[in-house]
Coordinates of C-alpha atoms in Angstrom, one line a residue:
Chain A
X1 CA 23.8 11.4 -9.0
X2 CA 23.2 10.8 -12.6
X3 CA 24.1 13.3 -15.3
X4 CA 20.7 14.3 -16.4
X5 CA 19.5 15.2 -12.9
X6 CA 22.3 17.8 -12.6
X7 CA 20.9 19.7 -15.5
X8 CA 19.3 22.7 -13.9
X9 CA 17.8 23.8 -17.2
X10 CA 16.0 20.9 -18.7
X11 CA 16.4 22.4 -22.2
X12 CA 20.1 21.6 -22.0
X13 CA 19.3 18.0 -22.3
X14 CA 17.0 18.8 -25.1
X15 CA 19.6 20.8 -27.0
X16 CA 22.1 18.1 -26.8
X17 CA 19.9 15.4 -28.2
X18 CA 21.5 15.3 -31.6
X19 CA 24.8 14.6 -30.0
X20 CA 25.8 11.4 -28.2
X21 CA 23.2 9.7 -26.1
X22 CA 24.9 8.4 -23.0
X23 CA 23.6 5.4 -21.2
X24 CA 25.1 6.0 -17.8
X25 CA 21.7 6.5 -16.2
X26 CA 20.3 3.2 -14.9
X27 CA 16.9 4.1 -16.2
X28 CA 18.0 3.4 -19.7
X29 CA 17.5 -0.2 -18.8
X30 CA 14.7 0.6 -16.5
X31 CA 13.4 -2.2 -14.4
X32 CA 15.8 -4.7 -15.8
X33 CA 17.6 -5.2 -12.5
X34 CA 20.8 -5.6 -14.5
X35 CA 22.4 -2.5 -13.1
X36 CA 22.2 -3.2 -9.4
X37 CA 22.8 -6.9 -9.6
X38 CA 25.9 -8.4 -8.3
X39 CA 25.6 -11.6 -10.2
X40 CA 27.2 -12.4 -13.6
X41 CA 24.7 -13.7 -16.1
X42 CA 27.5 -15.9 -17.5
X43 CA 28.4 -17.5 -14.1
X44 CA 29.2 -21.2 -14.4
X45 CA 26.4 -23.7 -13.9
X46 CA 26.5 -24.9 -10.3
X47 CA 28.0 -28.4 -9.6
X48 CA 25.5 -31.2 -9.8
X49 CA 23.0 -29.2 -11.8
X50 CA 22.2 -30.2 -15.4
X51 CA 22.4 -27.1 -17.7
X52 CA 19.1 -28.1 -19.4
X53 CA 17.4 -28.3 -16.1
X54 CA 18.8 -24.9 -15.0
X55 CA 17.7 -23.2 -18.2
X56 CA 14.2 -24.7 -17.9
X57 CA 14.0 -23.6 -14.3
X58 CA 15.0 -20.0 -15.1
X59 CA 12.3 -20.0 -17.8
X60 CA 9.7 -21.3 -15.3
X61 CA 10.5 -18.4 -12.8
X62 CA 11.0 -16.0 -15.6
X63 CA 7.9 -16.9 -17.6
X64 CA 5.7 -16.6 -14.6
X65 CA 6.9 -13.1 -14.2
X66 CA 6.8 -12.2 -17.9
X67 CA 3.3 -13.4 -18.6
X68 CA 1.8 -12.1 -15.4
X69 CA 3.5 -8.8 -16.0
X70 CA 1.8 -8.7 -19.4
X71 CA -1.6 -9.1 -17.7
X72 CA -0.9 -6.4 -15.2
X73 CA 0.2 -4.1 -17.9
X74 CA -3.3 -4.4 -19.4
X75 CA -4.4 -2.2 -16.5
X76 CA -2.5 0.9 -17.7
X77 CA -4.9 3.8 -18.0
X78 CA -7.8 1.7 -16.6
X79 CA -7.1 1.8 -12.9
X80 CA -9.7 3.0 -10.4
X81 CA -7.4 5.7 -9.0
X82 CA -4.1 7.4 -10.0
X83 CA -2.3 5.8 -7.0
X84 CA -3.3 2.4 -8.5
X85 CA -2.1 3.4 -11.9
X86 CA 1.3 3.9 -10.3
X87 CA 1.2 0.8 -8.1
X88 CA 0.0 -1.6 -10.8
X89 CA 2.5 -0.3 -13.4
X90 CA 5.2 -0.5 -10.8
X91 CA 4.3 -4.1 -10.0
X92 CA 4.3 -5.0 -13.7
X93 CA 7.7 -3.3 -14.1
X94 CA 9.3 -5.2 -11.1
X95 CA 8.1 -8.5 -12.5
X96 CA 9.3 -7.6 -16.0
X97 CA 12.7 -6.8 -14.5
X98 CA 12.8 -10.2 -12.8
X99 CA 11.7 -11.9 -16.1
X100 CA 14.5 -10.2 -18.1
X101 CA 17.3 -11.4 -15.9
X102 CA 15.9 -14.9 -15.6
X103 CA 15.3 -15.1 -19.4
X104 CA 18.8 -13.8 -20.0
X105 CA 20.3 -16.4 -17.7
X106 CA 18.2 -19.2 -19.3
X107 CA 19.3 -18.1 -22.7
X108 CA 23.0 -18.1 -21.7
X109 CA 22.7 -21.5 -20.0
X110 CA 21.0 -23.0 -23.0
X111 CA 24.2 -22.4 -24.9
X112 CA 26.0 -24.7 -22.4
X113 CA 23.7 -27.6 -23.1
X114 CA 25.4 -30.0 -25.5
X115 CA 24.3 -29.1 -29.0
X116 CA 22.5 -26.0 -27.6
X117 CA 22.8 -22.4 -28.7
X118 CA 22.8 -19.3 -26.5
X119 CA 19.9 -16.9 -27.0
X120 CA 19.1 -13.5 -25.5
X121 CA 16.1 -12.4 -23.5
X122 CA 14.2 -11.1 -26.6
X123 CA 14.8 -14.3 -28.5
X124 CA 13.2 -16.1 -25.7
X125 CA 10.3 -13.7 -25.1
X126 CA 9.4 -13.1 -28.8
X127 CA 10.4 -16.1 -30.7
X128 CA 9.3 -19.1 -28.6
X129 CA 6.0 -20.8 -29.4
X130 CA 3.4 -21.0 -26.7
X131 CA 4.2 -24.6 -25.9
X132 CA 7.7 -23.6 -25.1
X133 CA 6.7 -21.3 -22.3
X134 CA 6.9 -22.7 -18.8
X135 CA 4.7 -20.5 -16.7
X136 CA 1.9 -21.6 -14.5
X137 CA -1.8 -21.1 -15.5
X138 CA -2.3 -18.5 -12.8
X139 CA -0.4 -16.0 -14.9
X140 CA -2.4 -16.6 -18.1
X141 CA -5.9 -15.3 -18.1
X142 CA -6.9 -11.6 -18.4
X143 CA -8.7 -10.4 -15.3
X144 CA -10.9 -8.5 -17.7
X145 CA -10.2 -5.3 -15.8
X146 CA -12.1 -6.5 -12.8
X147 CA -10.1 -4.8 -10.0
X148 CA -11.2 -7.5 -7.4
X149 CA -9.8 -10.2 -9.7
X150 CA -6.6 -8.2 -10.1
X151 CA -6.2 -8.0 -6.4
X152 CA -7.1 -11.6 -5.8
X153 CA -4.5 -12.8 -8.3
X154 CA -1.9 -10.4 -7.0
X155 CA -2.4 -11.7 -3.4
X156 CA -2.1 -15.3 -4.4
X157 CA 0.8 -14.8 -6.8
X158 CA 2.9 -12.6 -4.6
X159 CA 2.3 -14.8 -1.5
X160 CA 3.5 -17.8 -3.5
X161 CA 6.4 -16.0 -5.1
X162 CA 7.7 -14.7 -1.8
X163 CA 7.6 -18.3 -0.5
X164 CA 9.8 -19.3 -3.4
X165 CA 12.1 -16.3 -3.6
X166 CA 12.8 -16.3 0.1
X167 CA 14.7 -19.6 0.2
X168 CA 16.0 -19.0 -3.4
X169 CA 18.2 -16.2 -2.0
X170 CA 20.5 -19.1 -1.0
X171 CA 20.3 -20.9 -4.4
X172 CA 23.5 -22.4 -5.6
X173 CA 22.9 -20.5 -8.9
X174 CA 24.2 -17.0 -8.3
X175 CA 21.9 -15.4 -10.8
X176 CA 18.8 -16.9 -9.3
X177 CA 20.1 -16.0 -5.8
X178 CA 20.5 -12.4 -6.9
X179 CA 17.1 -12.2 -8.6
X180 CA 15.6 -13.6 -5.4
X181 CA 17.4 -11.2 -3.1
X182 CA 16.1 -8.2 -5.0
X183 CA 12.8 -9.8 -5.8
X184 CA 11.9 -10.6 -2.2
X185 CA 11.8 -6.9 -1.4
X186 CA 9.8 -6.1 -4.5
X187 CA 7.3 -8.9 -4.1
X188 CA 6.9 -8.2 -0.4
X189 CA 5.6 -4.8 -1.4
X190 CA 3.3 -6.3 -3.9
X191 CA 1.9 -8.7 -1.4
X192 CA 1.4 -5.9 1.1
X193 CA -0.4 -3.9 -1.4
X194 CA -2.7 -6.8 -2.4
X195 CA -3.4 -7.6 1.3
X196 CA -4.4 -4.0 2.0
X197 CA -6.8 -3.9 -0.9
X198 CA -8.2 -7.3 0.1
X199 CA -9.1 -5.9 3.5
X200 CA -10.6 -2.8 1.9
X201 CA -12.7 -4.7 -0.6
X202 CA -13.6 -7.5 1.8
X203 CA -14.5 -5.3 4.6
X204 CA -15.7 -2.3 2.5
X205 CA -19.2 -2.2 1.1
X206 CA -21.6 -5.1 0.5
X207 CA -20.9 -4.8 -3.2
X208 CA -17.1 -4.9 -2.8
X209 CA -17.3 -7.8 -0.5
X210 CA -19.4 -9.8 -3.0
X211 CA -17.0 -8.9 -5.8
X212 CA -13.9 -9.8 -3.8
X213 CA -15.5 -13.2 -2.9
X214 CA -16.3 -13.9 -6.5
X215 CA -12.7 -12.9 -7.5
X216 CA -11.4 -15.5 -5.0
X217 CA -13.6 -18.1 -6.5
X218 CA -12.1 -17.1 -9.9
X219 CA -8.5 -17.4 -8.8
X220 CA -8.7 -20.4 -6.5
X221 CA -8.6 -23.2 -9.1
X222 CA -5.2 -22.0 -10.1
X223 CA -3.7 -22.6 -6.7
X224 CA -3.1 -26.3 -6.9
X225 CA -0.6 -26.1 -9.8
X226 CA 1.6 -23.8 -7.8
X227 CA 2.5 -26.6 -5.4
X228 CA 3.2 -29.2 -8.1
X229 CA 6.9 -30.2 -8.4
X230 CA 8.2 -30.7 -11.9
X231 CA 11.0 -33.2 -12.7
X232 CA 13.5 -30.4 -13.4
X233 CA 12.7 -28.8 -10.0
X234 CA 13.0 -32.2 -8.2
X235 CA 16.5 -32.7 -9.7
X236 CA 17.6 -29.1 -9.0
X237 CA 16.4 -29.2 -5.4
X238 CA 19.0 -32.0 -4.9
X239 CA 21.7 -29.7 -6.5
X240 CA 20.8 -26.8 -4.1
X241 CA 19.6 -24.7 -7.0
X242 CA 15.8 -24.8 -6.8
X243 CA 13.1 -24.8 -4.1
X244 CA 10.5 -27.5 -4.0
X245 CA 7.2 -25.7 -4.6
X246 CA 5.4 -28.4 -2.7
X247 CA 7.1 -27.0 0.4
X248 CA 5.6 -23.5 0.0
X249 CA 2.0 -24.7 0.5
X250 CA 1.9 -24.4 4.2
X251 CA 3.3 -20.8 4.2
X252 CA 0.9 -19.8 1.3
X253 CA -2.1 -21.3 3.1
X254 CA -1.2 -19.6 6.3
X255 CA -0.8 -16.2 4.8
X256 CA -4.0 -16.4 2.7
X257 CA -6.1 -17.7 5.6
X258 CA -4.9 -14.9 7.8
X259 CA -5.6 -12.2 5.2
X260 CA -9.0 -13.6 4.2
X261 CA -10.1 -14.0 7.8
X262 CA -9.3 -10.4 8.6
X263 CA -11.0 -9.3 5.4
X264 CA -14.2 -11.2 6.4
X265 CA -13.9 -13.4 3.3
X266 CA -14.4 -17.1 3.0
X267 CA -11.7 -19.4 1.6
X268 CA -13.1 -21.0 -1.5
X269 CA -13.7 -24.7 -1.7
X270 CA -13.3 -24.8 -5.5
X271 CA -11.3 -27.9 -6.7
X272 CA -7.9 -27.3 -8.4
X273 CA -7.6 -27.2 -12.1
X274 CA -6.6 -30.6 -13.5
X275 CA -3.7 -31.5 -15.8
X276 CA -3.7 -33.2 -19.2
X277 CA -2.1 -36.6 -18.7
X278 CA -0.1 -35.2 -15.8
X279 CA 1.2 -32.2 -17.8
X280 CA 0.6 -28.5 -17.0
X281 CA 2.2 -25.1 -17.4
X282 CA 5.7 -26.3 -16.3
X283 CA 5.7 -28.8 -19.2
X284 CA 4.4 -26.2 -21.7
X285 CA 0.8 -27.3 -21.6
X286 CA -1.3 -24.2 -21.0
X287 CA -4.8 -22.8 -20.9
X288 CA -6.5 -21.4 -23.9
X289 CA -5.8 -17.9 -22.7
X290 CA -2.0 -17.9 -23.1
X291 CA -1.8 -17.9 -26.8
X292 CA -3.9 -14.7 -27.0
X293 CA -1.5 -12.9 -24.7
X294 CA 1.6 -14.2 -26.5
X295 CA 0.2 -13.3 -30.0
X296 CA -0.2 -9.7 -28.9
X297 CA 3.2 -9.6 -27.1
X298 CA 5.1 -11.0 -30.1
X299 CA 3.1 -9.4 -32.9
X300 CA 5.3 -6.5 -33.8
X301 CA 8.7 -8.2 -33.1
X302 CA 7.7 -11.1 -35.4
X303 CA 6.9 -8.7 -38.3
X304 CA 10.5 -7.7 -38.4
X305 CA 12.7 -10.7 -38.1
X306 CA 16.3 -9.8 -37.5
X307 CA 15.6 -6.2 -36.5
X308 CA 17.0 -4.6 -33.5
X309 CA 15.1 -2.0 -31.5
Chain B
X1 CA -0.8 47.2 19.4
X2 CA -3.8 46.7 17.2
X3 CA -3.7 45.2 13.8
X4 CA -6.2 46.0 11.1
X5 CA -6.9 43.6 8.3
X6 CA -5.4 45.0 5.1
X7 CA -7.9 46.5 2.7
X8 CA -8.6 44.9 -0.7
X9 CA -6.5 47.6 -2.4
X10 CA -3.5 46.9 -0.1
X11 CA -3.9 43.1 -0.8
X12 CA -3.9 43.7 -4.5
X13 CA -0.9 46.0 -4.2
X14 CA 1.0 43.4 -2.2
X15 CA 0.1 40.8 -4.8
X16 CA 1.3 43.0 -7.7
X17 CA 4.5 43.8 -5.8
X18 CA 5.2 40.1 -5.4
X19 CA 4.7 39.5 -9.1
X20 CA 6.7 42.5 -10.0
X21 CA 9.6 41.3 -7.8
X22 CA 9.5 37.9 -9.6
X23 CA 8.7 36.2 -6.3
X24 CA 6.3 33.3 -5.6
X25 CA 2.7 33.5 -4.6
X26 CA 2.0 30.7 -2.1
X27 CA -1.4 29.0 -1.4
X28 CA -2.2 31.0 1.7
X29 CA -1.4 34.4 0.1
X30 CA -4.2 36.6 -1.2
X31 CA -4.6 36.4 -4.9
X32 CA -7.1 37.9 -7.4
X33 CA -9.9 35.5 -8.2
X34 CA -9.2 35.6 -11.9
X35 CA -5.5 34.6 -11.2
X36 CA -6.8 31.7 -9.1
X37 CA -9.2 30.6 -11.8
X38 CA -6.7 30.9 -14.6
X39 CA -4.2 28.8 -12.7
X40 CA -6.8 26.1 -11.9
X41 CA -7.7 25.9 -15.5
X42 CA -4.1 25.7 -16.6
X43 CA -2.9 23.2 -14.0
X44 CA -6.0 21.0 -14.4
X45 CA -5.6 21.0 -18.1
X46 CA -2.0 20.0 -17.7
X47 CA -2.9 17.2 -15.2
X48 CA -5.6 15.9 -17.5
X49 CA -3.1 15.9 -20.4
X50 CA -0.7 13.6 -18.4
X51 CA -3.5 11.2 -17.7
X52 CA -5.0 11.1 -21.1
X53 CA -1.5 10.9 -22.6
X54 CA -1.1 7.5 -21.0
X55 CA -3.6 6.1 -23.5
X56 CA -1.8 6.6 -26.8
X57 CA 1.4 5.2 -25.3
X58 CA -0.4 2.4 -23.5
X59 CA -1.6 1.3 -26.9
X60 CA 1.8 -0.1 -27.6
X61 CA 2.9 -1.3 -24.2
X62 CA 1.7 -4.9 -24.7
X63 CA 3.3 -5.0 -28.2
X64 CA 6.6 -3.3 -27.4
X65 CA 9.2 -5.1 -29.6
X66 CA 11.9 -5.7 -27.0
X67 CA 11.7 -6.2 -23.3
X68 CA 14.0 -3.3 -22.7
X69 CA 11.8 -0.9 -24.7
X70 CA 8.8 -2.3 -22.9
X71 CA 10.3 -1.6 -19.5
X72 CA 11.3 2.0 -20.6
X73 CA 7.8 2.7 -21.9
X74 CA 6.1 1.2 -18.8
X75 CA 8.3 3.4 -16.6
X76 CA 7.5 6.4 -18.6
X77 CA 3.7 5.8 -18.5
X78 CA 4.1 5.3 -14.7
X79 CA 5.9 8.6 -14.5
X80 CA 3.0 10.3 -16.3
X81 CA 0.5 9.0 -13.7
X82 CA 2.8 10.4 -11.1
X83 CA 2.9 13.8 -12.9
X84 CA -0.8 13.8 -12.9
X85 CA -0.8 13.2 -9.2
X86 CA 1.6 16.1 -8.4
X87 CA -0.3 18.4 -10.7
X88 CA -3.7 17.6 -9.2
X89 CA -2.1 18.1 -5.8
X90 CA -0.9 21.5 -7.0
X91 CA -4.4 22.4 -8.2
X92 CA -5.8 21.3 -4.8
X93 CA -3.8 24.0 -3.1
X94 CA -6.1 26.4 -4.9
X95 CA -9.2 25.0 -3.3
X96 CA -10.5 22.4 -5.8
X97 CA -10.3 18.7 -5.5
X98 CA -9.1 15.9 -7.8
X99 CA -12.5 14.3 -8.0
X100 CA -14.2 17.5 -9.1
X101 CA -11.5 18.1 -11.7
X102 CA -11.9 14.5 -13.0
X103 CA -15.6 15.1 -13.3
X104 CA -15.0 18.2 -15.3
X105 CA -12.6 16.4 -17.6
X106 CA -15.0 13.6 -18.4
X107 CA -17.9 16.0 -18.8
X108 CA -15.8 18.0 -21.3
X109 CA -15.9 21.1 -19.2
X110 CA -12.1 21.1 -19.0
X111 CA -9.6 20.4 -21.8
X112 CA -6.4 18.5 -22.2
X113 CA -3.6 18.8 -24.7
X114 CA -5.0 18.4 -28.2
X115 CA -2.1 16.3 -29.3
X116 CA -3.5 13.3 -27.5
X117 CA -6.5 13.3 -29.8
X118 CA -4.2 11.8 -32.4
X119 CA -3.8 8.0 -32.6
X120 CA -0.6 6.0 -32.2
X121 CA -0.6 3.9 -35.4
X122 CA 2.9 2.5 -35.4
X123 CA 5.7 1.6 -32.9
X124 CA 7.7 4.6 -34.2
X125 CA 4.9 6.8 -32.8
X126 CA 6.2 6.0 -29.4
X127 CA 9.6 7.3 -30.2
X128 CA 8.2 10.3 -32.1
X129 CA 6.0 11.2 -29.2
X130 CA 9.1 11.2 -27.0
X131 CA 11.0 13.3 -29.5
X132 CA 8.5 15.8 -30.8
X133 CA 5.6 15.8 -28.3
X134 CA 7.7 15.6 -25.2
X135 CA 10.1 18.0 -26.8
X136 CA 7.4 20.6 -27.5
X137 CA 6.0 20.0 -24.0
X138 CA 9.5 20.7 -22.5
X139 CA 9.7 24.0 -24.5
X140 CA 6.3 25.0 -23.0
X141 CA 7.0 23.7 -19.5
X142 CA 10.6 24.8 -18.7
X143 CA 9.5 28.4 -18.3
X144 CA 6.8 27.2 -16.0
X145 CA 9.5 26.2 -13.5
X146 CA 9.7 30.0 -12.9
X147 CA 5.9 30.5 -12.8
X148 CA 4.7 32.9 -10.2
X149 CA 2.6 30.3 -8.3
X150 CA 4.9 28.3 -6.0
X151 CA 3.3 24.9 -5.9
X152 CA 3.0 24.8 -9.7
X153 CA 6.5 26.0 -10.3
X154 CA 7.9 23.3 -7.9
X155 CA 5.8 20.6 -9.5
X156 CA 7.1 21.6 -12.9
X157 CA 10.8 21.4 -11.8
X158 CA 10.4 17.8 -11.0
X159 CA 8.2 17.1 -14.1
X160 CA 10.6 18.8 -16.5
X161 CA 13.5 16.7 -15.3
X162 CA 11.6 13.5 -16.0
X163 CA 10.2 14.8 -19.3
X164 CA 13.6 15.6 -20.5
X165 CA 14.7 12.1 -19.7
X166 CA 11.7 10.7 -21.6
X167 CA 12.5 12.9 -24.5
X168 CA 16.0 11.5 -24.7
X169 CA 14.7 8.0 -24.5
X170 CA 12.3 8.6 -27.3
X171 CA 15.0 10.1 -29.5
X172 CA 17.3 7.2 -28.7
X173 CA 14.7 4.7 -29.7
X174 CA 14.3 6.6 -33.0
X175 CA 18.0 6.4 -33.6
X176 CA 17.8 2.6 -33.2
X177 CA 15.1 2.6 -35.9
X178 CA 16.9 5.0 -38.1
X179 CA 20.0 2.7 -38.0
X180 CA 17.8 -0.4 -38.5
X181 CA 16.1 -2.0 -41.5
X182 CA 14.4 -0.2 -44.4
X183 CA 11.0 -1.0 -42.9
X184 CA 12.1 0.6 -39.6
X185 CA 13.4 3.7 -41.3
X186 CA 10.2 4.1 -43.3
X187 CA 8.3 3.7 -40.0
X188 CA 10.1 6.7 -38.6
X189 CA 9.5 8.9 -41.6
X190 CA 5.8 8.0 -41.8
X191 CA 5.3 8.7 -38.1
X192 CA 7.2 12.0 -38.3
X193 CA 5.0 13.0 -41.2
X194 CA 1.9 12.5 -39.1
X195 CA 3.2 14.1 -35.9
X196 CA 5.1 17.1 -37.1
X197 CA 2.2 19.6 -37.6
X198 CA 0.2 18.5 -34.6
X199 CA 3.4 19.0 -32.5
X200 CA 3.7 22.6 -33.8
X201 CA 0.1 23.1 -32.9
X202 CA 0.9 22.2 -29.3
X203 CA 2.1 25.8 -28.7
X204 CA -1.4 27.1 -29.3
X205 CA -2.7 29.6 -31.8
X206 CA -0.6 32.3 -33.3
X207 CA 0.0 35.2 -31.0
X208 CA -2.6 37.4 -32.8
X209 CA -5.2 34.7 -32.0
X210 CA -4.3 33.9 -28.4
X211 CA -6.6 35.8 -26.1
X212 CA -5.2 34.5 -22.8
X213 CA -1.5 35.1 -23.4
X214 CA -1.2 38.8 -22.4
X215 CA -2.9 38.4 -19.0
X216 CA -1.0 35.2 -18.3
X217 CA 2.3 36.9 -19.0
X218 CA 1.4 39.9 -16.9
X219 CA 0.8 37.5 -14.0
X220 CA 4.0 35.7 -14.5
X221 CA 2.2 32.4 -15.3
X222 CA 3.4 32.4 -18.8
X223 CA 6.9 33.8 -19.8
X224 CA 7.0 33.5 -23.6
X225 CA 4.4 33.9 -26.3
X226 CA 3.2 30.9 -28.3
X227 CA 5.0 32.0 -31.4
X228 CA 8.3 32.5 -29.6
X229 CA 8.1 29.0 -28.1
X230 CA 7.1 27.5 -31.5
X231 CA 10.1 29.1 -33.1
X232 CA 12.4 27.8 -30.4
X233 CA 11.1 24.3 -30.9
X234 CA 11.6 24.4 -34.7
X235 CA 15.1 25.7 -34.3
X236 CA 16.0 22.9 -31.9
X237 CA 14.3 20.2 -33.8
X238 CA 15.6 20.7 -37.4
X239 CA 19.2 19.6 -36.6
X240 CA 17.8 16.6 -34.7
X241 CA 15.7 15.6 -37.7
X242 CA 18.8 15.8 -39.9
X243 CA 20.8 13.6 -37.5
X244 CA 18.0 11.0 -37.7
X245 CA 17.8 11.2 -41.5
X246 CA 14.1 12.1 -41.6
X247 CA 12.6 14.9 -43.6
X248 CA 10.2 17.3 -41.8
X249 CA 7.1 17.5 -44.0
X250 CA 7.2 21.3 -44.6
X251 CA 8.3 22.6 -48.0
X252 CA 8.7 26.1 -46.6
X253 CA 11.2 25.0 -44.0
X254 CA 14.5 26.7 -44.5
X255 CA 17.2 28.5 -42.6
X256 CA 16.9 32.3 -42.6
X257 CA 20.3 33.9 -42.2
X258 CA 18.9 37.3 -41.5
X259 CA 16.7 36.2 -38.6
X260 CA 19.2 33.5 -37.5
X261 CA 16.3 31.1 -37.3
X262 CA 14.3 28.7 -39.4
X263 CA 11.4 29.9 -41.5
X264 CA 8.6 27.5 -41.6
X265 CA 5.1 27.0 -42.9
X266 CA 1.7 27.7 -41.2
X267 CA 0.0 24.8 -39.5
X268 CA -3.5 24.0 -40.6
X269 CA -5.4 26.0 -38.0
X270 CA -8.7 24.6 -39.2
X271 CA -7.5 21.2 -38.1
X272 CA -6.3 22.6 -34.8
X273 CA -9.7 24.2 -34.2
X274 CA -11.5 21.0 -35.1
X275 CA -9.3 19.0 -32.7
X276 CA -9.8 21.4 -29.8
X277 CA -13.5 21.5 -30.3
X278 CA -13.9 17.8 -30.1
X279 CA -13.7 16.7 -33.7
X280 CA -10.2 15.3 -33.8
X281 CA -9.4 11.7 -34.8
X282 CA -9.5 10.3 -31.3
X283 CA -11.3 12.8 -29.0
X284 CA -14.3 10.6 -28.4
X285 CA -12.3 7.5 -27.9
X286 CA -10.0 9.2 -25.3
X287 CA -12.7 10.6 -23.2
X288 CA -14.9 7.5 -23.4
X289 CA -11.9 5.5 -22.2
X290 CA -11.2 7.9 -19.3
X291 CA -14.9 7.9 -18.4
X292 CA -15.1 4.2 -18.4
X293 CA -12.1 3.7 -16.2
X294 CA -13.5 6.3 -13.8
X295 CA -16.9 4.7 -13.7
X296 CA -15.6 1.2 -13.4
X297 CA -13.5 2.3 -10.5
X298 CA -16.4 3.9 -8.6
X299 CA -17.2 0.8 -6.5
X300 CA -13.5 0.5 -5.6
X301 CA -13.2 4.0 -4.3
X302 CA -16.5 3.6 -2.5
X303 CA -15.2 0.5 -0.8
X304 CA -12.0 2.2 0.2
X305 CA -14.0 5.1 1.8
X306 CA -16.3 2.7 3.6
X307 CA -13.4 0.7 4.9
X308 CA -11.6 3.9 6.1
X309 CA -14.7 5.0 7.9
X310 CA -15.1 1.7 9.6
X311 CA -11.5 1.8 10.7
X312 CA -11.9 5.3 12.1
X313 CA -15.1 4.2 13.9
X314 CA -13.3 1.2 15.4
X315 CA -10.3 3.3 16.5
X316 CA -12.7 5.7 18.2
X317 CA -14.7 2.9 19.9
X318 CA -11.4 1.3 21.0
X319 CA -9.9 4.6 22.3

C-alpha cells in the first residue's frame, strides 16, 4: 500500500506539502506503464535488427497511440454520460501510457544509430515536425464530438491494435514485448467497450442506427492503410521484432463483421484512402488534420525551449 | 406481541439522539424533511462542482507541456468524473436521481462551486488549482468524512484521499516551475495572484453572513464555520507559498503572535456575490458547455435505453 493511502486524515498530506514530495506512489507517473514494466528501456537492440528500423517501428506504434490518445482526450467534459467520461479518459490514458514507453524506447535506440543522438519521450512528442510522425491516418481526424464516430473509430483501432499486440508479446525486442503484454489487456477492454456501444447504437433507436452507420462510412476509408506493410516492418519481421500488419487483416475483418452483424449494421463498401506516390502515414505523409492536432499539442512546450516541467 | 409504528415525536427523538451520539444516519432511517433537503442540496452542489471542474482543467489537457504532466492531469480529470459519480450516487440514496439533478444544474436551479467560474489562462493555473483550490476543498471536505449522513461521509473518505493526492501533484508541478526558467516562475506568480482571493472565497461568506451554517452544524453536516476553515487554510498555505518563492497578493497578510495565526485581508465580497449570482468571468461558458454536452448526448442515452429494453424483451420472450 502506498504511503498516501495510509493517511487517515487527509490533512496530514496537506500539511506536509512544503516538505519533501516523495515519488514512491506509481501515480506520480500515472499511465506511463514504466512502473510495472519488466523491460529495460535501454535493452540492447535484438540481433538482426537495424537500430534505425527499430526506432522507426517504435515510433509507428507509439505515434498511433499518441495521436489517437490526443483525439480521445478531446472528449473530456463532453461525453454523453459520466460513465463515458471515465471510460474515454481511461482509454486515452492507457494509450498515452503505451505511447510514452514506445517513444522513450525509440529515443534511446535512435542514439544507437551511427551518428544518431538519443532523445527522450518529450523531445519526440513535442519537437518533431509533422512529417516526422509515423502514425496511420486513422488516428488523425477529430471525430468532432460525434459519439458514433468515436465508437466506430475505437472499434476499428482497438480491433486492429489487439491483432498487432497479441503476437508482439513475443517480439524479440523486450520493450515492445512488454508494452504488448500490458497493452493487450488494456486494448481488449477498449475493444469490448466499443463493441458494446456498437450494439447499443446499431440496435438502439432508428436515429442511433443511422448515426452509427454514417460513422462507419466515415471511418472505413482509413482501414486499408492499417494492413499496408512498410519497408521497416518488412525487415523487422525477418528479425522477429515486428508483426506484418498485412497478416492482421483476416482477424480484423472477422471481428468487425461479427460485431456489425450483431449490431444490425452494414459493412461499408467505401474504397480505401489512397497514398501519395505510395507513401502514407508510416512514411510521414499525413492527412491535413494531423498538423492541427500537433500544433495544439506542442504549442506550450515550444514556447519554452529548454524548460523542464 | 404487537408493535406500533413510532410516532413522529419518537422518530424525531431517535434522529436527534443519533446525531447527539455522533452516529450515522443511513438512507432507510427516518430523517426530518429539511435535513434531507439540505443534504440533497449540498451533495448535488458538490457533485456538480466535480463535473464542472473538469472544464477548466480540460482546457489544458491537449496542451500539457510534457507527456508525464498530461498523464497526471488526465488521471486527475478522470478521478473527478468518478467523484461526481459517487456523489450523485450518494444523493440518489436520498430519493432523487442523477438525471433530475443534472437538469437542475443546467437550468441554474442548483449551484456548483463558484471557483470554477474563473478561467484557466496559463499552464501554471493547473498547478495552482491543485495547490490552492484542491487545498481549500480538502479543508472543507475532510470534516465531511465525519458528516452525520453515512453515504456522504463514506463517499467523502474516498474522495478526500484522492483529492489530497491531486493537491500534492499540483504543488509538485509548481515546484518544477518555481525551479525553472524566469518565464516559468513569472507564470506561477501571475497565476497565484489571480487564484488567491477566489480560493479564500471558496469557504463561503463570513460567519456573520452565512445563514445555513448554524443549522448544518446542529445536524452534524458541517463541523466548522466558514471563517474557521478559511483561517486554517491561510495558516497552512503561507509556509507553502514561501517554499515556492511566491508572494501571496495580500498586503495585510502577517503573522499574529498573540493569536498564533496569520492575519489576512478581506476578500472582495462584491466579486463573490457577482460570481455566485451568475456574473462571474466564466459562468455562462461553463453552463453552456455542460448543457451542450448533455443535450448532444441525449440520443446516445436514448439508444442505450432502447437497446436495454429490447434485450429485456428478448430475454423474456426466450425464457
